Coordinates of C-alpha atoms and ligand atoms in Angstrom, one line a residue:
M1 CA -18.0 -7.3 72.9
A2 CA -16.7 -6.1 76.2
K3 CA -19.4 -4.8 79.0
P4 CA -18.8 -1.2 80.3
A5 CA -17.0 -1.3 83.4
A6 CA -19.4 -1.2 86.7
G7 CA -18.9 1.6 89.0
P8 CA -18.5 1.3 92.8
G9 CA -21.3 -0.8 94.4
Q10 CA -22.6 -2.2 91.1
Y11 CA -21.0 -5.3 91.3
D12 CA -22.9 -8.5 91.2
V13 CA -20.1 -10.6 92.3
I14 CA -16.6 -9.9 93.9
I15 CA -14.2 -13.1 93.3
I16 CA -11.5 -13.2 95.8
G17 CA -8.2 -14.7 94.3
A18 CA -7.5 -15.0 90.4
G19 CA -6.5 -18.5 90.4
H20 CA -7.6 -20.5 87.4
N21 CA -10.6 -21.6 89.2
G22 CA -11.5 -17.9 90.1
L23 CA -11.0 -16.9 86.7
T24 CA -13.0 -19.9 85.2
A25 CA -16.0 -19.0 87.5
A26 CA -15.8 -15.4 86.5
A27 CA -15.7 -16.0 82.9
Y28 CA -19.0 -18.3 83.3
L29 CA -20.7 -15.6 85.5
A30 CA -19.8 -12.9 83.1
M31 CA -21.1 -15.1 80.2
A32 CA -24.5 -15.0 82.0
G33 CA -24.4 -11.3 82.4
R34 CA -23.2 -10.6 85.8
Q35 CA -20.7 -7.6 86.6
V36 CA -17.9 -9.2 88.2
L37 CA -14.8 -8.0 90.1
M38 CA -11.9 -10.0 90.7
L39 CA -9.3 -9.1 93.7
E40 CA -6.0 -10.8 93.5
R41 CA -3.1 -10.4 96.3
R42 CA -0.2 -11.2 94.0
E43 CA 0.9 -8.9 91.2
L44 CA 0.0 -11.3 88.5
V45 CA -3.2 -13.5 88.2
G46 CA -3.0 -17.2 88.0
G47 CA -2.5 -18.4 91.5
C48 CA -0.4 -21.7 91.4
A49 CA -0.8 -21.7 87.5
V50 CA 2.1 -18.9 86.7
T51 CA 5.0 -18.5 84.6
E52 CA 7.8 -16.3 86.1
E53 CA 11.5 -15.4 85.9
V54 CA 13.4 -17.6 88.3
D55 CA 15.9 -14.7 89.1
P56 CA 15.6 -11.5 87.1
E57 CA 19.0 -10.3 88.1
L58 CA 21.0 -13.6 87.4
A59 CA 19.1 -14.7 84.5
P60 CA 17.0 -12.0 83.1
G61 CA 14.2 -13.3 80.6
C62 CA 14.5 -17.0 81.6
R63 CA 10.9 -18.1 82.8
V64 CA 9.5 -21.2 84.1
S65 CA 6.4 -22.5 85.5
T66 CA 6.8 -21.7 89.1
A67 CA 4.6 -24.0 90.9
S68 CA 2.1 -26.3 88.6
Y69 CA 4.2 -27.3 85.6
I70 CA 2.2 -30.2 83.7
A71 CA -1.3 -29.7 82.3
S72 CA -3.2 -32.9 82.4
M73 CA -6.7 -32.5 83.4
L74 CA -8.1 -29.0 82.3
R75 CA -11.4 -29.8 80.9
P76 CA -12.0 -29.6 77.3
S77 CA -15.3 -28.0 77.5
I78 CA -13.5 -24.9 79.6
I79 CA -11.0 -24.4 76.9
R80 CA -14.0 -24.4 74.4
D81 CA -16.4 -22.5 76.2
L82 CA -13.7 -19.7 77.0
K83 CA -12.3 -19.9 73.6
L84 CA -8.7 -20.5 75.2
E85 CA -7.0 -21.3 72.2
A86 CA -8.1 -18.0 70.3
H87 CA -6.7 -16.1 73.6
G88 CA -3.4 -17.8 73.0
L89 CA -3.6 -21.0 74.6
R90 CA -1.3 -23.9 73.1
M91 CA -0.6 -27.1 74.6
V92 CA 1.9 -30.2 73.3
A93 CA 1.3 -33.9 74.4
C94 CA 4.1 -35.1 76.6
E95 CA 5.8 -37.9 74.8
P96 CA 6.7 -40.3 76.8
S97 CA 4.2 -39.1 79.3
V98 CA 6.8 -40.2 82.2
Q99 CA 10.3 -41.3 82.0
A100 CA 12.2 -42.7 84.9
A101 CA 16.1 -42.4 85.5
F102 CA 17.6 -45.4 87.5
D103 CA 20.8 -45.6 89.4
D104 CA 22.0 -48.4 86.9
H105 CA 22.0 -45.7 84.0
D106 CA 18.6 -47.0 82.6
V107 CA 16.1 -44.6 81.5
V108 CA 12.6 -46.1 81.2
A109 CA 9.7 -44.4 79.3
W110 CA 6.1 -44.6 79.6
W111 CA 4.6 -44.4 76.1
P112 CA 0.9 -43.4 75.5
D113 CA 1.2 -45.2 72.3
E114 CA 0.8 -49.1 73.0
P115 CA 2.9 -50.6 70.5
R116 CA 6.1 -48.5 71.7
M117 CA 5.1 -49.2 75.3
R118 CA 4.8 -52.9 74.7
T119 CA 8.6 -52.8 73.3
E120 CA 9.5 -50.9 76.4
L121 CA 8.1 -53.6 78.4
E122 CA 9.5 -56.5 76.7
R123 CA 13.0 -54.9 77.4
I124 CA 12.5 -54.0 81.1
A125 CA 9.4 -56.2 82.2
P126 CA 8.6 -59.0 80.0
Q127 CA 6.8 -61.0 82.5
D128 CA 4.7 -58.1 83.4
G129 CA 3.5 -57.0 79.9
A130 CA 0.1 -58.7 79.8
A131 CA -0.7 -57.7 83.4
F132 CA 0.3 -54.0 82.5
F133 CA -2.1 -53.6 79.7
A134 CA -4.8 -55.5 81.6
A135 CA -4.3 -53.4 84.5
E136 CA -4.4 -50.1 82.5
A137 CA -7.6 -51.3 80.6
E138 CA -9.3 -51.7 83.7
L139 CA -8.3 -48.4 85.4
K140 CA -9.4 -46.5 82.3
R141 CA -12.8 -48.2 82.2
L142 CA -13.2 -47.4 86.2
A143 CA -11.9 -44.0 85.8
A144 CA -14.5 -43.2 82.9
Y145 CA -17.3 -43.8 85.6
L146 CA -15.5 -41.1 87.7
Q147 CA -15.5 -38.5 85.0
P148 CA -18.8 -37.2 84.8
F149 CA -18.9 -36.3 88.5
F150 CA -16.1 -33.7 87.5
L151 CA -18.1 -31.2 86.0
E152 CA -21.3 -31.5 88.6
A153 CA -21.8 -30.9 92.2
P154 CA -21.3 -34.2 94.1
P155 CA -24.3 -36.3 95.2
D156 CA -26.1 -34.4 98.1
V157 CA -26.2 -37.3 100.9
H158 CA -27.7 -34.6 103.2
Q159 CA -31.2 -34.3 101.4
S160 CA -34.0 -35.8 102.9
G161 CA -37.5 -37.0 101.9
L162 CA -38.6 -36.3 98.1
H163 CA -35.4 -34.1 97.7
R164 CA -33.4 -37.2 97.8
L165 CA -34.9 -38.7 94.6
P166 CA -33.2 -36.6 92.1
E167 CA -29.9 -37.1 93.8
M168 CA -30.5 -41.0 94.1
W169 CA -31.4 -40.9 90.2
R170 CA -28.4 -39.0 89.3
L171 CA -26.2 -41.5 91.0
Y172 CA -27.9 -44.4 89.4
R173 CA -27.5 -43.0 86.0
R174 CA -23.6 -42.6 86.4
F175 CA -23.5 -46.1 87.8
K176 CA -26.0 -48.1 85.9
G177 CA -23.4 -49.6 83.8
L178 CA -21.1 -51.0 86.6
S179 CA -20.8 -54.6 87.3
G180 CA -20.6 -56.1 90.7
D181 CA -16.8 -56.6 89.8
D182 CA -16.3 -53.0 88.8
I183 CA -18.0 -51.7 92.1
S184 CA -15.6 -53.8 94.1
G185 CA -12.6 -52.6 91.5
L186 CA -13.8 -49.0 92.2
L187 CA -13.6 -49.3 96.2
R188 CA -10.5 -51.3 96.1
F189 CA -8.7 -48.4 94.1
L190 CA -10.5 -45.7 96.1
T191 CA -9.4 -47.2 99.4
G192 CA -6.6 -49.6 98.9
S193 CA -2.7 -49.0 98.7
L194 CA -0.5 -48.4 95.7
G195 CA 2.1 -50.4 97.0
D196 CA -0.2 -53.6 97.4
F197 CA -1.6 -53.0 94.0
L198 CA 1.9 -52.9 92.2
D199 CA 3.5 -55.8 94.4
N200 CA 0.3 -58.1 93.6
R201 CA 0.2 -57.3 89.9
F202 CA 4.0 -56.9 88.8
A203 CA 7.4 -58.4 89.5
S204 CA 9.6 -56.0 87.7
D205 CA 10.9 -53.2 90.4
K206 CA 11.4 -50.8 87.5
L207 CA 7.9 -51.1 86.3
K208 CA 6.6 -50.5 89.9
R209 CA 8.8 -47.7 90.3
L210 CA 7.6 -45.9 86.7
I211 CA 3.9 -46.5 87.7
L212 CA 4.7 -44.9 91.4
S213 CA 6.2 -41.9 89.7
N214 CA 3.2 -40.9 88.1
S215 CA 0.6 -41.6 90.9
L216 CA 1.2 -40.0 94.3
Y217 CA 2.3 -36.3 93.7
G218 CA 1.2 -34.1 96.0
K219 CA -0.7 -36.5 98.3
H220 CA -0.2 -37.4 101.8
G221 CA 0.8 -41.0 102.4
G222 CA 3.7 -43.5 101.7
P223 CA 2.8 -45.9 98.8
Y224 CA 1.8 -48.7 101.4
Q225 CA -0.8 -46.5 103.0
P226 CA -4.4 -47.1 102.4
G227 CA -5.9 -44.6 100.0
T228 CA -2.9 -44.1 97.8
A229 CA -4.0 -46.3 95.0
M230 CA -6.6 -43.7 93.9
G231 CA -4.1 -41.7 92.0
L232 CA -4.1 -44.3 89.6
L233 CA -7.5 -43.6 88.8
F234 CA -7.2 -39.7 89.0
H235 CA -4.4 -39.7 86.4
L236 CA -6.6 -41.6 84.0
L237 CA -9.2 -38.9 83.6
S238 CA -9.3 -37.3 80.6
G239 CA -7.5 -34.1 79.6
G240 CA -6.1 -31.9 76.8
D241 CA -8.2 -30.2 74.1
A242 CA -9.3 -33.5 72.7
G243 CA -10.3 -35.1 76.1
Q244 CA -8.0 -38.0 75.8
Q245 CA -7.6 -40.4 78.9
A246 CA -4.4 -40.1 80.6
W247 CA -3.5 -37.0 78.6
Q248 CA -0.5 -35.0 79.9
G249 CA 0.8 -31.9 78.3
H250 CA 3.2 -29.1 78.2
V251 CA 1.9 -25.6 77.9
I252 CA 3.7 -23.4 75.5
G253 CA 4.7 -20.3 77.7
G254 CA 4.4 -22.5 80.8
M255 CA 1.5 -22.9 82.9
G256 CA 0.9 -19.2 83.2
A257 CA -0.2 -19.3 79.7
I258 CA -3.4 -21.1 80.7
T259 CA -4.2 -18.3 83.1
Q260 CA -3.1 -15.4 80.9
A261 CA -5.7 -16.8 78.1
M262 CA -8.3 -16.8 81.1
R263 CA -7.4 -13.6 81.9
S264 CA -7.8 -12.2 78.4
A265 CA -11.1 -14.2 78.0
C266 CA -12.5 -12.7 81.2
E267 CA -11.5 -9.2 80.2
A268 CA -13.1 -9.6 76.8
L269 CA -16.5 -10.6 78.8
G270 CA -16.1 -7.5 80.8
V271 CA -14.6 -9.0 84.2
E272 CA -12.7 -6.2 86.0
I273 CA -9.4 -7.6 87.5
R274 CA -7.2 -5.9 90.0
T275 CA -3.9 -7.4 91.1
N276 CA -2.2 -6.2 94.2
A277 CA -5.5 -6.2 95.8
E278 CA -5.4 -8.6 99.1
V279 CA -8.9 -9.0 100.8
A280 CA -8.5 -8.8 104.5
A281 CA -12.0 -9.5 105.6
I282 CA -15.3 -10.7 104.0
N283 CA -18.1 -8.3 105.0
S284 CA -21.2 -10.0 106.7
H285 CA -23.8 -9.1 109.0
R286 CA -26.2 -11.8 110.6
G287 CA -25.1 -14.6 108.2
V288 CA -25.5 -12.4 105.0
A289 CA -22.4 -11.5 102.7
S290 CA -22.4 -7.9 101.7
G291 CA -18.8 -7.4 100.1
V292 CA -15.1 -7.4 101.2
T293 CA -12.6 -5.0 102.8
L294 CA -8.9 -5.0 101.3
T295 CA -6.0 -4.7 103.4
S296 CA -5.8 -1.0 102.1
G297 CA -8.6 -0.4 104.2
T298 CA -11.0 0.1 101.3
S299 CA -14.6 -1.6 101.5
I300 CA -16.3 -2.9 98.2
D301 CA -19.8 -4.0 98.2
A302 CA -21.5 -6.8 96.1
K303 CA -24.4 -9.0 96.1
L304 CA -22.3 -12.1 96.2
V305 CA -18.9 -12.9 97.3
V306 CA -16.9 -15.9 95.7
S307 CA -13.7 -17.2 97.4
N308 CA -11.0 -18.7 95.4
A309 CA -8.7 -19.0 98.4
D310 CA -8.6 -22.3 100.2
P311 CA -11.3 -23.0 102.9
K312 CA -9.0 -22.6 105.7
R313 CA -7.7 -19.3 104.5
T314 CA -11.5 -18.1 103.7
F315 CA -13.2 -19.2 107.0
L316 CA -10.6 -19.1 109.5
G317 CA -8.9 -16.0 108.3
L318 CA -11.5 -13.6 106.2
V319 CA -14.8 -14.5 108.1
A320 CA -15.6 -13.2 111.4
A321 CA -15.5 -16.2 113.9
S322 CA -19.1 -14.9 115.2
E323 CA -20.6 -15.5 111.8
L324 CA -20.2 -19.2 111.6
P325 CA -21.5 -22.2 113.6
A326 CA -18.8 -23.4 115.8
D327 CA -19.0 -27.0 114.6
F328 CA -18.4 -25.7 111.0
R329 CA -15.1 -23.8 112.0
R330 CA -14.0 -27.0 113.8
A331 CA -14.8 -29.0 110.8
V332 CA -12.7 -26.6 108.6
A333 CA -9.7 -26.5 111.2
D334 CA -9.5 -30.3 110.9
I335 CA -9.2 -30.2 107.0
R336 CA -5.9 -32.1 106.3
M337 CA -3.4 -29.7 104.6
N338 CA 0.2 -29.9 105.9
G339 CA 2.5 -29.8 103.0
P340 CA 3.9 -32.2 101.5
A341 CA 5.7 -31.0 98.5
G342 CA 8.1 -28.4 97.2
K343 CA 9.7 -27.2 94.2
V344 CA 13.0 -26.0 92.8
N345 CA 13.6 -24.1 89.7
F346 CA 16.7 -23.8 87.6
V347 CA 18.2 -22.0 85.1
L348 CA 21.3 -24.0 83.6
S349 CA 23.8 -23.1 80.9
E350 CA 23.8 -26.5 79.5
E351 CA 20.8 -29.1 79.0
P352 CA 21.0 -32.0 81.4
R353 CA 22.8 -35.1 80.0
V354 CA 21.1 -37.9 81.9
N355 CA 23.1 -41.1 82.2
G356 CA 21.7 -43.6 80.1
M357 CA 19.3 -41.4 78.1
P358 CA 18.9 -43.3 74.5
A359 CA 20.5 -41.6 71.7
A360 CA 17.5 -41.8 69.7
R361 CA 15.4 -39.5 71.9
S362 CA 14.5 -36.5 70.3
K363 CA 14.9 -33.0 72.1
A364 CA 11.4 -33.2 73.3
Q365 CA 11.3 -36.7 74.5
R366 CA 14.4 -35.6 76.7
A367 CA 12.2 -32.9 78.3
L368 CA 11.1 -35.1 81.4
F369 CA 12.9 -37.3 83.8
T370 CA 12.0 -38.5 87.2
L371 CA 14.4 -39.6 89.9
I372 CA 12.2 -41.9 91.6
P373 CA 12.8 -43.9 94.9
T374 CA 12.0 -47.5 95.5
L375 CA 8.7 -48.1 97.0
Q376 CA 10.1 -48.6 100.4
E377 CA 12.3 -45.8 100.1
A378 CA 9.1 -43.5 99.4
E379 CA 7.4 -45.0 102.2
D380 CA 10.5 -44.3 104.5
N381 CA 10.5 -40.8 103.1
Y382 CA 6.7 -40.0 103.9
N383 CA 7.6 -41.4 107.5
S384 CA 10.5 -38.9 107.7
C385 CA 8.3 -36.3 106.4
R386 CA 5.7 -36.9 109.1
R387 CA 8.5 -36.6 111.9
G388 CA 9.2 -33.2 110.5
E389 CA 12.5 -34.3 109.0
L390 CA 14.0 -33.9 105.5
P391 CA 13.9 -37.3 103.7
Q392 CA 17.0 -39.3 103.1
R393 CA 16.3 -40.1 99.4
L394 CA 14.5 -37.3 97.9
W395 CA 11.8 -38.0 95.2
V396 CA 12.4 -35.2 92.5
D397 CA 10.4 -35.2 89.2
C398 CA 12.2 -33.0 86.5
V399 CA 10.7 -31.0 83.6
L400 CA 13.3 -29.4 81.1
A401 CA 10.5 -27.2 79.8
S402 CA 12.9 -25.3 77.4
N403 CA 13.3 -28.6 75.3
V404 CA 9.8 -28.0 74.1
D405 CA 9.4 -24.2 74.4
S406 CA 11.9 -22.0 72.9
T407 CA 9.8 -18.9 74.4
L408 CA 10.8 -19.4 78.0
A409 CA 14.5 -18.7 77.6
P410 CA 17.2 -17.0 75.5
E411 CA 19.5 -19.2 73.3
G412 CA 21.9 -21.2 75.4
R413 CA 19.8 -21.1 78.6
H414 CA 17.7 -24.1 79.7
M415 CA 14.8 -24.1 82.1
L416 CA 14.6 -26.9 84.5
T417 CA 11.6 -27.1 87.0
C418 CA 11.7 -29.8 89.8
F419 CA 8.8 -31.2 91.8
V420 CA 10.1 -32.5 95.2
Q421 CA 7.5 -35.1 96.7
Y422 CA 7.4 -35.4 100.5
L423 CA 8.4 -32.3 102.4
P424 CA 7.1 -31.5 106.0
Y425 CA 5.4 -28.0 106.3
R426 CA 6.9 -28.1 109.9
L427 CA 10.5 -29.1 110.5
R428 CA 11.2 -30.7 113.5
N429 CA 14.3 -29.1 114.5
A430 CA 15.0 -26.3 112.4
A431 CA 13.5 -23.4 110.5
W432 CA 12.9 -23.6 106.5
Q433 CA 14.6 -20.3 106.5
E434 CA 17.8 -21.9 107.3
Q435 CA 17.1 -25.2 105.7
R436 CA 15.7 -23.7 102.2
E437 CA 19.1 -23.9 100.6
V438 CA 20.0 -26.9 102.2
L439 CA 17.0 -28.5 100.6
G440 CA 18.1 -26.7 96.8
D441 CA 21.9 -28.3 97.5
R442 CA 20.3 -31.9 98.1
V443 CA 18.1 -31.6 94.9
T444 CA 21.1 -30.4 92.9
Q445 CA 23.3 -33.1 94.3
L446 CA 20.7 -35.8 93.6
I447 CA 20.4 -34.7 89.9
G448 CA 23.9 -34.6 89.6
Q449 CA 24.1 -38.3 90.6
F450 CA 21.9 -38.8 87.4
A451 CA 22.9 -35.9 85.2
P452 CA 26.7 -35.2 86.3
N453 CA 27.0 -31.9 84.1
V454 CA 24.2 -30.2 86.3
P455 CA 25.7 -28.8 89.3
A456 CA 28.2 -27.0 87.4
A457 CA 25.6 -25.6 85.0
V458 CA 23.6 -24.0 87.4
I459 CA 23.3 -20.2 86.8
A460 CA 20.2 -19.4 89.1
R461 CA 18.0 -21.4 91.5
R462 CA 14.9 -20.8 93.3
V463 CA 13.8 -23.1 95.9
Y464 CA 9.9 -23.1 97.3
T465 CA 9.8 -25.0 100.5
P466 CA 6.3 -25.6 101.6
L467 CA 6.3 -22.7 103.6
D468 CA 7.4 -20.6 100.6
L469 CA 4.4 -21.9 98.7
E470 CA 2.0 -20.9 101.6
Q471 CA 3.8 -17.5 101.6
T472 CA 4.1 -16.9 97.8
F473 CA 0.7 -18.3 96.6
G474 CA -1.5 -18.0 99.8
I475 CA -2.2 -21.7 100.0
T476 CA -2.5 -22.8 103.8
E477 CA 0.3 -24.8 104.9
G478 CA 1.5 -25.2 101.3
N479 CA -1.0 -27.8 100.4
I480 CA -0.8 -27.7 96.7
F481 CA -4.6 -28.9 96.4
H482 CA -6.2 -26.6 98.9
G483 CA -6.6 -29.9 101.0
D484 CA -5.3 -33.3 100.8
I485 CA -6.9 -35.6 98.2
N486 CA -8.2 -38.6 100.3
M487 CA -11.4 -40.2 100.6
A488 CA -12.3 -38.3 104.0
Q489 CA -11.7 -35.1 102.0
L490 CA -13.4 -35.8 98.6
F491 CA -16.9 -35.8 96.8
F492 CA -19.5 -34.8 99.4
M493 CA -17.0 -34.4 102.1
R494 CA -15.0 -31.6 100.4
P495 CA -14.3 -29.2 101.7
V496 CA -16.4 -30.4 104.6
P497 CA -19.4 -32.7 105.3
G498 CA -22.8 -30.9 104.5
W499 CA -21.2 -28.1 102.6
A500 CA -20.0 -30.0 99.3
D501 CA -22.0 -27.6 96.9
Y502 CA -20.0 -24.4 97.0
A503 CA -22.2 -22.8 99.1
T504 CA -21.3 -21.9 102.7
P505 CA -23.3 -21.1 106.0
I506 CA -23.0 -17.3 105.0
Q507 CA -25.8 -16.4 102.7
G508 CA -24.2 -15.1 99.5
L509 CA -20.8 -16.4 100.0
Y510 CA -19.8 -19.2 97.7
L511 CA -16.2 -21.2 97.5
C512 CA -15.0 -21.7 93.8
G513 CA -11.4 -23.3 94.4
A514 CA -9.5 -26.5 94.5
G515 CA -10.6 -27.1 98.2
T516 CA -14.1 -27.8 96.8
H517 CA -15.1 -30.8 94.6
P518 CA -13.8 -32.3 92.6
G519 CA -10.2 -31.0 94.1
G520 CA -6.9 -29.7 93.2
G521 CA -4.9 -29.9 89.8
V522 CA -5.5 -27.5 87.0
T523 CA -8.8 -28.6 85.8
G524 CA -11.2 -25.5 86.0
A525 CA -13.8 -27.9 87.4
P526 CA -14.4 -26.5 90.8
G527 CA -14.8 -22.9 89.0
F528 CA -17.1 -24.2 86.6
N529 CA -19.2 -26.0 89.2
A530 CA -19.2 -23.1 91.4
A531 CA -20.5 -20.7 88.7
R532 CA -23.4 -23.0 87.8
R533 CA -24.5 -23.3 91.3
I534 CA -24.6 -19.8 92.0
L535 CA -26.7 -19.1 88.7
A536 CA -29.0 -21.8 89.6
D537 CA -29.6 -20.1 93.0
R538 CA -30.0 -16.7 91.6
R539 CA -32.5 -18.0 89.3
Ligands
LIG601 C1 4.0 -26.7 93.7 C2 2.9 -27.0 92.8 C3 3.1 -27.9 91.8 C4 1.8 -28.4 91.2 N1 1.8 -29.1 90.0 C5 1.0 -29.4 89.3 C6 0.6 -29.9 87.9 O1 2.0 -30.1 87.4 N2 -0.5 -30.0 87.5 C7 -1.7 -29.9 87.9 O2 -2.5 -30.0 87.3 N3 -1.7 -29.2 89.1 C8 -0.5 -29.1 90.0 N4 -0.3 -28.2 91.0 C9 -1.9 -28.1 91.7 C10 -2.7 -26.9 91.2 O3 -1.9 -26.0 90.7 C11 -3.5 -26.4 92.1 O4 -4.2 -27.4 92.7 C12 -4.5 -25.3 91.4 O5 -3.8 -24.5 90.7 C13 -5.3 -24.6 92.3 O6 -6.2 -23.6 91.6 P1 -7.1 -22.8 92.2 O7 -7.6 -21.8 91.4 O8 -8.3 -23.4 92.9 O9 -6.3 -22.0 93.3 P2 -4.7 -21.0 93.3 O10 -4.0 -21.4 92.3 O11 -4.2 -21.5 94.6 O12 -5.5 -19.4 93.4 C14 -5.9 -19.0 94.6 C15 -5.6 -17.5 94.1 O13 -6.5 -16.7 95.4 C16 -5.3 -15.7 95.8 N5 -5.8 -15.3 97.0 C17 -5.7 -16.0 98.3 N6 -6.0 -15.3 99.2 C18 -6.7 -14.1 98.9 C19 -6.9 -12.7 99.4 N7 -7.1 -12.7 100.9 N8 -6.9 -11.8 98.5 C20 -6.9 -11.9 97.4 N9 -6.2 -13.0 96.9 C21 -5.9 -14.1 97.4 C22 -3.9 -16.3 95.7 O14 -3.0 -15.3 95.8 C23 -4.1 -17.0 94.6 O15 -3.6 -16.3 93.3 C24 0.7 -27.9 91.7 C25 0.7 -26.9 92.7 C26 1.8 -26.6 93.2 C27 1.8 -25.6 94.5

């Protein structure tokens, strides 16, 4: 039964932002009996996991996942604890999980099902079949060692004396089954380059590009840069309601259906949610948080404040500089964000007819196709992006969501959502306001090379540059993970060394968003871990 709403000044916790991590934290805190108020700056909850109309005037009722678009790592325990299925969540596995369209009119699928994948490999890379399955087994085994760290705080390497023992014991328990070879393997994947791994293991260009197309989304670094191989491990963590390794799924109703189910779960637990309520400042005095002040000027008190906003936005935007140690502010300012991705969403009058799409593919199997460059082109793209230029050969991942979900658009309309990898946050010689539609035109043109009926079928289009992502979703520099996923910004270094356990230098202020361990993606893990830390502290 829902708890009665708390009156002013009675909140135990204020959560700034109603992204999926804020909603997750709110639900667990409310389950533990806390009075929670959520304040979201946008008119709807969900942060980067929302479903919205592309263009209400040109295409009314045509909705799509505006930003994040594929569910892969949402923790099964969170789905169960929040009873998200009872609150309307429904996901269907992507089959194939990846599908690449090539210039020679070949379409290559990555099937989750082994016999089917074997047949595909016999067709495109007969010499690489055994190496592919050996690498997949190795990666799955190694990813399984990382998995338990998802739903717990990272090891605290800053503990000393006797306090260090439980941390060492925790690490030992997690890694006790690892052989020496596994340890070398883990380190190689966490620090090595994806390009070298692919070149060393496989001969087929198409197979390498197929693997590339699922391994670097949203990350900094071309495939030959150190640290890019870790995407291979992250994509093999488990997901879906059954916790299957390498699971990827479409959410019926778009990604917003996850956060709408979370909202409904939170409300049933008595959480109060206010939208159009932007926080301008976190109120604190002598290092102790006492509440927030909204941009409207209203102040609200609470015993604790939890921020779902990213670390830069929280500490450099909402907390007075005088309240934080200078070295902490410097460390936050150094977090690497800086793009590097965007999105273009389309309403089409026809389904894209992709050159070479096998006639036997069902409608659901035609729901995704990636326009993947070669490894060298991807490397060159990233280098252009670093120079502040639009890459030559764009890398575009397309999901035709309406092929699996008839709730998104009326009959005769098709919803195509496209992720663009490697875009600079700052353009060198131009402003994004002028280049936004240039990017949209280039994405449309590229899709047209692979699906020639698309350009003439566009009814509406909405382009999100990295700057638009920042302005729409409140993510600093448009970084989709609230901070790049690299070894210098993971585990006990996330968001900054010494503060990886959700607490902050301000007493009573916590973080719960993707900028904390274990990082970005729609997982719910940072929100869960933050709630657990808060409850442990209050005890
Ligand atoms: C274009 C794009 C594509 C992506 N694709 C995928 C994908 O396919 N699969 C996947 O798993 N992940 C994907 N991601 C990443 C994933 O969506 C994010 O990492 C994740 O949603 C972050 O969740 P969060 O709850 O931590 O933060 P957010 O979703 O960023 O939510 C934070 C919330 O805080 C609010 N807020 C910020 N400041 C204030 C303030 N001052 N006052 C009040 N409210 C405030 C924001 O409005 C926002 O609602 C994608 C992200 C983007 C942008």
